[in-house]
């Protein structure tokens, strides 16, 4: 932690300053809340290590990662000028992902196994473009995920990956794309928390603010989101992401009042009730 203080540029003379730091907060176990379809609940233990604190859990799921399999995948050699320093010829894998965009919004294509590494990457290069049904280029990106504004309709993303090993590229033909869509307004999935397992199972009152004494801990229970709150077009295996905070927001307190950015929460989408009943019959 770093605390930096400075006087205003036009202040003259000497300034005497005394600063008192007061730390607070709770430590959740686990820190990342993971929920899965059919699990019904997850217990979280909240530990007050620093001081007595009042908690009031709240959270929501605000991002939807839709998994898209490649519609086509081809590997082929590049031109005679595309060679490495050792003389090895470079080949290219072209993956195409077709998807429907149901609303006008910003989406973010992600490839977790490839993203986040550029010069240190074991690949020669990676690059993608998004086109509409008329093959008009709407956006592009590389190792760092970025959003693209899309209108309603059919779209395709083409991912280009280059390497000198054809065998390696052949093994990447099944790479899935994670298409991140925002969940805003009515689409945002609110989470419910309960003080006891019995209250959760019987759908009793949700958790009310409570005090946790310094040096002690207490349990809260997060309920699985109701099926009707999940995006209707979400498929089994899709993932919803969001954040959760545990401290009660105190009016008049300076600063963020709760952990900035919250703690991460993920939800793994399962089969819809209709698909489950039809498969069992």
PDB file of C-alpha atoms in Angstrom:
ATOM      1  CA  UNK A   1       0.000   0.000   0.000  1.00  0.00           C
ATOM      2  CA  UNK A   2       1.256   3.506  -0.830  1.00  0.00           C
ATOM      3  CA  UNK A   3      -0.106   6.730   0.673  1.00  0.00           C
ATOM      4  CA  UNK A   4       0.928   9.929  -1.114  1.00  0.00           C
ATOM      5  CA  UNK A   5       0.209  13.432   0.149  1.00  0.00           C
ATOM      6  CA  UNK A   6       1.157  16.811  -1.327  1.00  0.00           C
ATOM      7  CA  UNK A   7       0.404  20.459  -0.711  1.00  0.00           C
ATOM      8  CA  UNK A   8      -1.373  22.638  -3.209  1.00  0.00           C
ATOM      9  CA  UNK A   9       1.061  24.237  -5.654  1.00  0.00           C
ATOM     10  CA  UNK A  10       0.581  27.785  -4.354  1.00  0.00           C
ATOM     11  CA  UNK A  11       0.881  26.935  -0.642  1.00  0.00           C
ATOM     12  CA  UNK A  12       3.688  28.883   1.068  1.00  0.00           C
ATOM     13  CA  UNK A  13       5.561  28.200   4.270  1.00  0.00           C
ATOM     14  CA  UNK A  14       5.727  25.095   6.386  1.00  0.00           C
ATOM     15  CA  UNK A  15       2.829  22.700   6.858  1.00  0.00           C
ATOM     16  CA  UNK A  16       2.474  20.335   9.795  1.00  0.00           C
ATOM     17  CA  UNK A  17       0.331  17.345   9.067  1.00  0.00           C
ATOM     18  CA  UNK A  18      -0.888  14.376  11.063  1.00  0.00           C
ATOM     19  CA  UNK A  19      -2.557  11.439   9.375  1.00  0.00           C
ATOM     20  CA  UNK A  20      -4.464   8.622  11.070  1.00  0.00           C
ATOM     21  CA  UNK A  21      -5.154   5.481   9.028  1.00  0.00           C
ATOM     22  CA  UNK A  22      -7.996   3.205  10.022  1.00  0.00           C
ATOM     23  CA  UNK A  23      -8.268  -0.117   8.225  1.00  0.00           C
ATOM     24  CA  UNK A  24     -11.524  -2.025   7.983  1.00  0.00           C
ATOM     25  CA  UNK A  25     -13.225  -4.662   5.896  1.00  0.00           C
ATOM     26  CA  UNK A  26     -14.034  -8.353   5.821  1.00  0.00           C
ATOM     27  CA  UNK A  27     -12.250 -11.272   4.213  1.00  0.00           C
ATOM     28  CA  UNK A  28     -14.587 -13.710   2.419  1.00  0.00           C
ATOM     29  CA  UNK A  29     -13.789 -17.407   2.131  1.00  0.00           C
ATOM     30  CA  UNK A  30     -13.691 -18.170  -0.745  1.00  0.00           C
ATOM     31  CA  UNK A  31     -12.718 -14.803  -2.208  1.00  0.00           C
ATOM     32  CA  UNK A  32     -14.075 -15.785  -5.652  1.00  0.00           C
ATOM     33  CA  UNK A  33     -17.688 -16.887  -5.474  1.00  0.00           C
ATOM     34  CA  UNK A  34     -18.430 -19.646  -7.985  1.00  0.00           C
ATOM     35  CA  UNK A  35     -21.988 -20.838  -8.616  1.00  0.00           C
ATOM     36  CA  UNK A  36     -23.149 -23.560 -10.968  1.00  0.00           C
ATOM     37  CA  UNK A  37     -26.519 -24.502 -12.356  1.00  0.00           C
ATOM     38  CA  UNK A  38     -28.222 -27.025 -10.100  1.00  0.00           C
ATOM     39  CA  UNK A  39     -25.987 -26.355  -7.074  1.00  0.00           C
ATOM     40  CA  UNK A  40     -28.717 -24.268  -5.399  1.00  0.00           C
ATOM     41  CA  UNK A  41     -26.391 -22.434  -3.012  1.00  0.00           C
ATOM     42  CA  UNK A  42     -22.869 -21.587  -1.929  1.00  0.00           C
ATOM     43  CA  UNK A  43     -21.718 -20.842   1.610  1.00  0.00           C
ATOM     44  CA  UNK A  44     -19.346 -17.927   2.242  1.00  0.00           C
ATOM     45  CA  UNK A  45     -17.638 -17.291   5.549  1.00  0.00           C
ATOM     46  CA  UNK A  46     -16.963 -13.631   6.307  1.00  0.00           C
ATOM     47  CA  UNK A  47     -14.034 -12.953   8.632  1.00  0.00           C
ATOM     48  CA  UNK A  48     -13.602  -9.638  10.482  1.00  0.00           C
ATOM     49  CA  UNK A  49      -9.858  -9.563  11.044  1.00  0.00           C
ATOM     50  CA  UNK A  50      -9.334  -5.850  11.643  1.00  0.00           C
ATOM     51  CA  UNK A  51     -12.331  -4.491  13.523  1.00  0.00           C
ATOM     52  CA  UNK A  52     -16.019  -5.017  14.154  1.00  0.00           C
ATOM     53  CA  UNK A  53     -17.879  -4.482  10.896  1.00  0.00           C
ATOM     54  CA  UNK A  54     -21.460  -4.450   9.679  1.00  0.00           C
ATOM     55  CA  UNK A  55     -22.148  -6.547   6.601  1.00  0.00           C
ATOM     56  CA  UNK A  56     -24.949  -6.507   4.042  1.00  0.00           C
ATOM     57  CA  UNK A  57     -24.101  -8.717   1.020  1.00  0.00           C
ATOM     58  CA  UNK A  58     -25.107  -7.536  -2.442  1.00  0.00           C
ATOM     59  CA  UNK A  59     -24.061  -8.685  -5.891  1.00  0.00           C
ATOM     60  CA  UNK A  60     -25.031  -9.056  -9.524  1.00  0.00           C
ATOM     61  CA  UNK A  61     -23.915 -10.672 -12.786  1.00  0.00           C
ATOM     62  CA  UNK A  62     -23.157  -8.068 -15.445  1.00  0.00           C
ATOM     63  CA  UNK A  63     -21.276  -9.912 -18.195  1.00  0.00           C
ATOM     64  CA  UNK A  64     -22.180 -12.915 -20.317  1.00  0.00           C
ATOM     65  CA  UNK A  65     -19.520 -15.037 -22.021  1.00  0.00           C
ATOM     66  CA  UNK A  66     -21.167 -16.917 -24.883  1.00  0.00           C
ATOM     67  CA  UNK A  67     -19.068 -19.823 -26.191  1.00  0.00           C
ATOM     68  CA  UNK A  68     -18.918 -20.082 -29.974  1.00  0.00           C
ATOM     69  CA  UNK A  69     -17.387 -23.037 -31.810  1.00  0.00           C
ATOM     70  CA  UNK A  70     -15.621 -22.395 -35.128  1.00  0.00           C
ATOM     71  CA  UNK A  71     -17.815 -22.907 -38.195  1.00  0.00           C
ATOM     72  CA  UNK A  72     -14.744 -23.580 -40.342  1.00  0.00           C
ATOM     73  CA  UNK A  73     -11.009 -24.023 -39.833  1.00  0.00           C
ATOM     74  CA  UNK A  74      -8.302 -24.170 -42.500  1.00  0.00           C
ATOM     75  CA  UNK A  75      -4.514 -24.370 -42.318  1.00  0.00           C
ATOM     76  CA  UNK A  76      -2.314 -23.399 -45.231  1.00  0.00           C
ATOM     77  CA  UNK A  77       1.155 -22.059 -46.094  1.00  0.00           C
ATOM     78  CA  UNK A  78       1.811 -18.365 -46.596  1.00  0.00           C
ATOM     79  CA  UNK A  79       3.942 -16.758 -49.281  1.00  0.00           C
ATOM     80  CA  UNK A  80       7.598 -17.421 -49.966  1.00  0.00           C
ATOM     81  CA  UNK A  81       8.545 -14.240 -48.100  1.00  0.00           C
ATOM     82  CA  UNK A  82       6.842 -15.417 -44.896  1.00  0.00           C
ATOM     83  CA  UNK A  83       9.742 -17.265 -43.292  1.00  0.00           C
ATOM     84  CA  UNK A  84      11.366 -17.186 -39.862  1.00  0.00           C
ATOM     85  CA  UNK A  85      14.979 -16.212 -39.233  1.00  0.00           C
ATOM     86  CA  UNK A  86      15.947 -19.884 -39.288  1.00  0.00           C
ATOM     87  CA  UNK A  87      14.355 -20.293 -42.708  1.00  0.00           C
ATOM     88  CA  UNK A  88      11.260 -22.146 -41.494  1.00  0.00           C
ATOM     89  CA  UNK A  89       8.137 -21.375 -43.545  1.00  0.00           C
ATOM     90  CA  UNK A  90       5.210 -19.787 -41.710  1.00  0.00           C
ATOM     91  CA  UNK A  91       1.724 -21.273 -42.017  1.00  0.00           C
ATOM     92  CA  UNK A  92      -1.617 -19.748 -41.093  1.00  0.00           C
ATOM     93  CA  UNK A  93      -4.722 -21.045 -39.362  1.00  0.00           C
ATOM     94  CA  UNK A  94      -7.960 -19.287 -40.293  1.00  0.00           C
ATOM     95  CA  UNK A  95     -10.883 -19.854 -37.948  1.00  0.00           C
ATOM     96  CA  UNK A  96     -14.339 -18.472 -38.727  1.00  0.00           C
ATOM     97  CA  UNK A  97     -17.024 -18.017 -36.076  1.00  0.00           C
ATOM     98  CA  UNK A  98     -20.612 -17.278 -37.127  1.00  0.00           C
ATOM     99  CA  UNK A  99     -23.038 -15.773 -34.630  1.00  0.00           C
ATOM    100  CA  UNK A 100     -26.296 -13.819 -34.426  1.00  0.00           C
ATOM    101  CA  UNK A 101     -26.442 -10.436 -32.747  1.00  0.00           C
ATOM    102  CA  UNK A 102     -29.894  -9.946 -31.235  1.00  0.00           C
ATOM    103  CA  UNK A 103     -29.532  -6.346 -30.081  1.00  0.00           C
ATOM    104  CA  UNK A 104     -27.401  -3.370 -30.972  1.00  0.00           C
ATOM    105  CA  UNK A 105     -24.597  -3.319 -28.405  1.00  0.00           C
ATOM    106  CA  UNK A 106     -20.856  -3.516 -27.832  1.00  0.00           C
ATOM    107  CA  UNK A 107     -19.418  -7.024 -27.694  1.00  0.00           C
ATOM    108  CA  UNK A 108     -15.896  -8.182 -26.837  1.00  0.00           C
ATOM    109  CA  UNK A 109     -14.404 -11.248 -28.560  1.00  0.00           C
ATOM    110  CA  UNK A 110     -12.082 -13.152 -26.245  1.00  0.00           C
ATOM    111  CA  UNK A 111      -9.678 -16.044 -26.720  1.00  0.00           C
ATOM    112  CA  UNK A 112      -8.409 -16.773 -23.173  1.00  0.00           C
ATOM    113  CA  UNK A 113      -5.699 -19.180 -24.320  1.00  0.00           C
ATOM    114  CA  UNK A 114      -4.206 -16.601 -26.676  1.00  0.00           C
ATOM    115  CA  UNK A 115      -4.991 -13.205 -25.149  1.00  0.00           C
ATOM    116  CA  UNK A 116      -2.714 -11.178 -22.930  1.00  0.00           C
ATOM    117  CA  UNK A 117       0.619 -12.106 -24.509  1.00  0.00           C
ATOM    118  CA  UNK A 118       2.235 -10.289 -27.425  1.00  0.00           C
ATOM    119  CA  UNK A 119       6.023 -10.273 -27.818  1.00  0.00           C
ATOM    120  CA  UNK A 120       6.445 -13.209 -25.420  1.00  0.00           C
ATOM    121  CA  UNK A 121       3.880 -15.284 -27.319  1.00  0.00           C
ATOM    122  CA  UNK A 122       4.914 -18.623 -28.735  1.00  0.00           C
ATOM    123  CA  UNK A 123       2.875 -17.807 -31.848  1.00  0.00           C
ATOM    124  CA  UNK A 124       4.141 -15.748 -34.762  1.00  0.00           C
ATOM    125  CA  UNK A 125       0.996 -13.589 -34.713  1.00  0.00           C
ATOM    126  CA  UNK A 126      -2.740 -13.461 -33.989  1.00  0.00           C
ATOM    127  CA  UNK A 127      -5.305 -11.122 -35.474  1.00  0.00           C
ATOM    128  CA  UNK A 128      -9.073 -11.051 -35.896  1.00  0.00           C
ATOM    129  CA  UNK A 129     -11.689  -9.100 -37.823  1.00  0.00           C
ATOM    130  CA  UNK A 130     -15.485  -8.940 -37.465  1.00  0.00           C
ATOM    131  CA  UNK A 131     -17.690  -8.605 -40.548  1.00  0.00           C
ATOM    132  CA  UNK A 132     -21.434  -8.364 -41.106  1.00  0.00           C
ATOM    133  CA  UNK A 133     -23.581 -10.343 -43.542  1.00  0.00           C
ATOM    134  CA  UNK A 134     -22.378  -8.082 -46.392  1.00  0.00           C
ATOM    135  CA  UNK A 135     -18.732  -8.803 -45.493  1.00  0.00           C
ATOM    136  CA  UNK A 136     -18.234  -5.233 -44.283  1.00  0.00           C
ATOM    137  CA  UNK A 137     -15.422  -4.996 -41.744  1.00  0.00           C
ATOM    138  CA  UNK A 138     -16.795  -3.651 -38.447  1.00  0.00           C
ATOM    139  CA  UNK A 139     -13.808  -4.059 -36.155  1.00  0.00           C
ATOM    140  CA  UNK A 140     -10.511  -5.812 -35.537  1.00  0.00           C
ATOM    141  CA  UNK A 141      -8.127  -6.711 -32.736  1.00  0.00           C
ATOM    142  CA  UNK A 142      -5.163  -8.792 -31.673  1.00  0.00           C
ATOM    143  CA  UNK A 143      -3.808 -10.108 -28.377  1.00  0.00           C
ATOM    144  CA  UNK A 144      -5.626  -7.511 -26.279  1.00  0.00           C
ATOM    145  CA  UNK A 145      -9.428  -7.887 -26.157  1.00  0.00           C
ATOM    146  CA  UNK A 146     -11.375  -4.853 -27.320  1.00  0.00           C
ATOM    147  CA  UNK A 147     -15.060  -4.155 -27.852  1.00  0.00           C
ATOM    148  CA  UNK A 148     -16.813  -3.825 -31.213  1.00  0.00           C
ATOM    149  CA  UNK A 149     -20.138  -2.077 -31.784  1.00  0.00           C
ATOM    150  CA  UNK A 150     -22.532  -4.367 -33.638  1.00  0.00           C
ATOM    151  CA  UNK A 151     -26.057  -3.965 -34.913  1.00  0.00           C
ATOM    152  CA  UNK A 152     -28.733  -6.620 -34.917  1.00  0.00           C
ATOM    153  CA  UNK A 153     -28.127  -9.357 -37.499  1.00  0.00           C
ATOM    154  CA  UNK A 154     -25.732 -12.098 -38.562  1.00  0.00           C
ATOM    155  CA  UNK A 155     -21.987 -11.592 -38.112  1.00  0.00           C
ATOM    156  CA  UNK A 156     -18.769 -13.514 -38.527  1.00  0.00           C
ATOM    157  CA  UNK A 157     -15.401 -13.265 -36.857  1.00  0.00           C
ATOM    158  CA  UNK A 158     -12.259 -14.512 -38.578  1.00  0.00           C
ATOM    159  CA  UNK A 159      -9.254 -15.313 -36.423  1.00  0.00           C
ATOM    160  CA  UNK A 160      -5.841 -15.551 -38.076  1.00  0.00           C
ATOM    161  CA  UNK A 161      -3.100 -17.407 -36.180  1.00  0.00           C
ATOM    162  CA  UNK A 162       0.386 -17.921 -37.628  1.00  0.00           C
ATOM    163  CA  UNK A 163       3.165 -20.337 -36.692  1.00  0.00           C
ATOM    164  CA  UNK A 164       5.816 -22.407 -38.451  1.00  0.00           C
ATOM    165  CA  UNK A 165       4.414 -25.682 -37.062  1.00  0.00           C
ATOM    166  CA  UNK A 166       1.527 -27.006 -39.150  1.00  0.00           C
ATOM    167  CA  UNK A 167       0.930 -29.697 -36.529  1.00  0.00           C
ATOM    168  CA  UNK A 168       0.460 -27.055 -33.842  1.00  0.00           C
ATOM    169  CA  UNK A 169      -2.019 -25.098 -35.958  1.00  0.00           C
ATOM    170  CA  UNK A 170      -3.943 -28.266 -36.792  1.00  0.00           C
ATOM    171  CA  UNK A 171      -4.328 -28.897 -33.059  1.00  0.00           C
ATOM    172  CA  UNK A 172      -5.852 -25.435 -32.586  1.00  0.00           C
ATOM    173  CA  UNK A 173      -8.723 -25.959 -35.015  1.00  0.00           C
ATOM    174  CA  UNK A 174     -11.186 -26.457 -32.166  1.00  0.00           C
ATOM    175  CA  UNK A 175     -10.371 -23.171 -30.404  1.00  0.00           C
ATOM    176  CA  UNK A 176     -13.579 -21.619 -29.091  1.00  0.00           C
ATOM    177  CA  UNK A 177     -14.361 -17.921 -29.007  1.00  0.00           C
ATOM    178  CA  UNK A 178     -15.782 -16.352 -25.865  1.00  0.00           C
ATOM    179  CA  UNK A 179     -18.114 -13.582 -27.008  1.00  0.00           C
ATOM    180  CA  UNK A 180     -18.637 -11.216 -24.093  1.00  0.00           C
ATOM    181  CA  UNK A 181     -21.959  -9.389 -23.998  1.00  0.00           C
ATOM    182  CA  UNK A 182     -22.927  -6.852 -21.307  1.00  0.00           C
ATOM    183  CA  UNK A 183     -25.931  -7.447 -19.058  1.00  0.00           C
ATOM    184  CA  UNK A 184     -27.400  -4.033 -18.345  1.00  0.00           C
ATOM    185  CA  UNK A 185     -30.668  -2.734 -16.945  1.00  0.00           C
ATOM    186  CA  UNK A 186     -33.311  -5.441 -16.806  1.00  0.00           C
ATOM    187  CA  UNK A 187     -30.822  -7.974 -18.185  1.00  0.00           C
ATOM    188  CA  UNK A 188     -28.572  -7.641 -15.126  1.00  0.00           C
ATOM    189  CA  UNK A 189     -28.859 -10.726 -12.905  1.00  0.00           C
ATOM    190  CA  UNK A 190     -29.261  -9.796  -9.234  1.00  0.00           C
ATOM    191  CA  UNK A 191     -28.000 -12.229  -6.594  1.00  0.00           C
ATOM    192  CA  UNK A 192     -29.770 -13.087  -3.353  1.00  0.00           C
ATOM    193  CA  UNK A 193     -28.081 -13.788  -0.016  1.00  0.00           C
ATOM    194  CA  UNK A 194     -29.456 -15.437   3.115  1.00  0.00           C
ATOM    195  CA  UNK A 195     -28.294 -15.654   6.726  1.00  0.00           C
ATOM    196  CA  UNK A 196     -29.121 -19.368   7.050  1.00  0.00           C
ATOM    197  CA  UNK A 197     -29.437 -22.343   4.754  1.00  0.00           C
ATOM    198  CA  UNK A 198     -32.991 -22.885   5.984  1.00  0.00           C
ATOM    199  CA  UNK A 199     -34.016 -19.372   4.925  1.00  0.00           C
ATOM    200  CA  UNK A 200     -32.546 -19.998   1.478  1.00  0.00           C
ATOM    201  CA  UNK A 201     -34.213 -23.374   0.979  1.00  0.00           C
ATOM    202  CA  UNK A 202     -37.610 -22.122   2.154  1.00  0.00           C
ATOM    203  CA  UNK A 203     -37.191 -18.757   0.395  1.00  0.00           C
ATOM    204  CA  UNK A 204     -37.485 -16.954   3.682  1.00  0.00           C
ATOM    205  CA  UNK A 205     -36.221 -13.414   4.296  1.00  0.00           C
ATOM    206  CA  UNK A 206     -32.989 -12.442   2.640  1.00  0.00           C
ATOM    207  CA  UNK A 207     -29.972 -11.524   4.759  1.00  0.00           C
ATOM    208  CA  UNK A 208     -30.422  -8.320   6.743  1.00  0.00           C
ATOM    209  CA  UNK A 209     -27.477  -6.166   7.897  1.00  0.00           C
ATOM    210  CA  UNK A 210     -25.587  -7.799  10.758  1.00  0.00           C
ATOM    211  CA  UNK A 211     -22.510  -7.121  12.869  1.00  0.00           C
ATOM    212  CA  UNK A 212     -19.454  -9.348  12.894  1.00  0.00           C
ATOM    213  CA  UNK A 213     -17.250  -8.779  15.916  1.00  0.00           C
ATOM    214  CA  UNK A 214     -13.520  -8.298  15.466  1.00  0.00           C
ATOM    215  CA  UNK A 215     -11.684 -11.613  15.373  1.00  0.00           C
ATOM    216  CA  UNK A 216     -14.782 -13.660  14.570  1.00  0.00           C
ATOM    217  CA  UNK A 217     -16.516 -14.840  11.420  1.00  0.00           C
ATOM    218  CA  UNK A 218     -20.044 -15.561  10.216  1.00  0.00           C
ATOM    219  CA  UNK A 219     -21.621 -17.446   7.354  1.00  0.00           C
ATOM    220  CA  UNK A 220     -23.873 -16.185   4.592  1.00  0.00           C
ATOM    221  CA  UNK A 221     -25.424 -18.219   1.800  1.00  0.00           C
ATOM    222  CA  UNK A 222     -25.597 -17.154  -1.846  1.00  0.00           C
ATOM    223  CA  UNK A 223     -28.525 -18.563  -3.809  1.00  0.00           C
ATOM    224  CA  UNK A 224     -28.288 -19.815  -7.350  1.00  0.00           C
ATOM    225  CA  UNK A 225     -29.919 -17.291  -9.722  1.00  0.00           C
ATOM    226  CA  UNK A 226     -33.495 -18.084 -10.708  1.00  0.00           C
ATOM    227  CA  UNK A 227     -33.697 -19.744 -14.156  1.00  0.00           C
ATOM    228  CA  UNK A 228     -35.962 -16.979 -15.485  1.00  0.00           C
ATOM    229  CA  UNK A 229     -33.278 -14.357 -14.689  1.00  0.00           C
ATOM    230  CA  UNK A 230     -30.657 -16.005 -16.931  1.00  0.00           C
ATOM    231  CA  UNK A 231     -30.419 -14.651 -20.501  1.00  0.00           C
ATOM    232  CA  UNK A 232     -32.878 -16.643 -22.611  1.00  0.00           C
ATOM    233  CA  UNK A 233     -30.321 -17.304 -25.319  1.00  0.00           C
ATOM    234  CA  UNK A 234     -27.598 -18.462 -22.924  1.00  0.00           C
ATOM    235  CA  UNK A 235     -26.453 -22.008 -23.690  1.00  0.00           C
ATOM    236  CA  UNK A 236     -25.155 -24.728 -21.353  1.00  0.00           C
ATOM    237  CA  UNK A 237     -21.507 -24.010 -20.652  1.00  0.00           C
ATOM    238  CA  UNK A 238     -21.829 -20.247 -21.035  1.00  0.00           C
ATOM    239  CA  UNK A 239     -20.467 -18.230 -18.113  1.00  0.00           C
ATOM    240  CA  UNK A 240     -21.856 -15.135 -16.389  1.00  0.00           C
ATOM    241  CA  UNK A 241     -19.486 -12.815 -14.519  1.00  0.00           C
ATOM    242  CA  UNK A 242     -20.100 -10.141 -11.923  1.00  0.00           C
ATOM    243  CA  UNK A 243     -19.083  -8.783  -8.547  1.00  0.00           C
ATOM    244  CA  UNK A 244     -20.256  -8.997  -4.962  1.00  0.00           C
ATOM    245  CA  UNK A 245     -19.662  -6.727  -1.964  1.00  0.00           C
ATOM    246  CA  UNK A 246     -20.166  -7.727   1.640  1.00  0.00           C
ATOM    247  CA  UNK A 247     -19.822  -4.603   3.771  1.00  0.00           C
ATOM    248  CA  UNK A 248     -22.780  -2.363   4.471  1.00  0.00           C
ATOM    249  CA  UNK A 249     -22.498   1.005   2.763  1.00  0.00           C
ATOM    250  CA  UNK A 250     -22.289   3.686   5.428  1.00  0.00           C
ATOM    251  CA  UNK A 251     -23.600   7.100   4.419  1.00  0.00           C
ATOM    252  CA  UNK A 252     -21.218   9.966   5.047  1.00  0.00           C
ATOM    253  CA  UNK A 253     -18.098   7.806   5.069  1.00  0.00           C
ATOM    254  CA  UNK A 254     -15.298   9.042   2.831  1.00  0.00           C
ATOM    255  CA  UNK A 255     -13.944   6.822   0.114  1.00  0.00           C
ATOM    256  CA  UNK A 256     -15.487   3.836  -1.622  1.00  0.00           C
ATOM    257  CA  UNK A 257     -17.158   2.601   1.627  1.00  0.00           C
ATOM    258  CA  UNK A 258     -16.881  -0.975   0.298  1.00  0.00           C
ATOM    259  CA  UNK A 259     -14.126  -2.888  -1.471  1.00  0.00           C
ATOM    260  CA  UNK A 260     -13.491  -1.003  -4.775  1.00  0.00           C
ATOM    261  CA  UNK A 261     -14.524  -3.269  -7.635  1.00  0.00           C
ATOM    262  CA  UNK A 262     -15.986  -5.827  -5.239  1.00  0.00           C
ATOM    263  CA  UNK A 263     -15.097  -9.522  -5.192  1.00  0.00           C
ATOM    264  CA  UNK A 264     -15.481 -11.658  -8.336  1.00  0.00           C
ATOM    265  CA  UNK A 265     -18.437 -13.972  -8.839  1.00  0.00           C
ATOM    266  CA  UNK A 266     -19.013 -16.422 -11.705  1.00  0.00           C
ATOM    267  CA  UNK A 267     -22.008 -18.538 -12.676  1.00  0.00           C
ATOM    268  CA  UNK A 268     -21.879 -21.541 -15.007  1.00  0.00           C
ATOM    269  CA  UNK A 269     -25.044 -21.802 -17.100  1.00  0.00           C
ATOM    270  CA  UNK A 270     -26.722 -25.196 -17.289  1.00  0.00           C
ATOM    271  CA  UNK A 271     -29.497 -26.609 -19.469  1.00  0.00           C
ATOM    272  CA  UNK A 272     -32.784 -24.743 -19.456  1.00  0.00           C
ATOM    273  CA  UNK A 273     -35.765 -26.418 -17.742  1.00  0.00           C
ATOM    274  CA  UNK A 274     -37.437 -27.033 -21.125  1.00  0.00           C
ATOM    275  CA  UNK A 275     -34.381 -28.714 -22.657  1.00  0.00           C
ATOM    276  CA  UNK A 276     -33.873 -30.849 -19.544  1.00  0.00           C
ATOM    277  CA  UNK A 277     -37.450 -32.151 -19.602  1.00  0.00           C
ATOM    278  CA  UNK A 278     -37.370 -32.877 -23.320  1.00  0.00           C
ATOM    279  CA  UNK A 279     -34.078 -34.778 -23.103  1.00  0.00           C
ATOM    280  CA  UNK A 280     -35.317 -36.918 -20.208  1.00  0.00           C
ATOM    281  CA  UNK A 281     -38.487 -37.855 -22.068  1.00  0.00           C
TER     282      UNK A 281
END
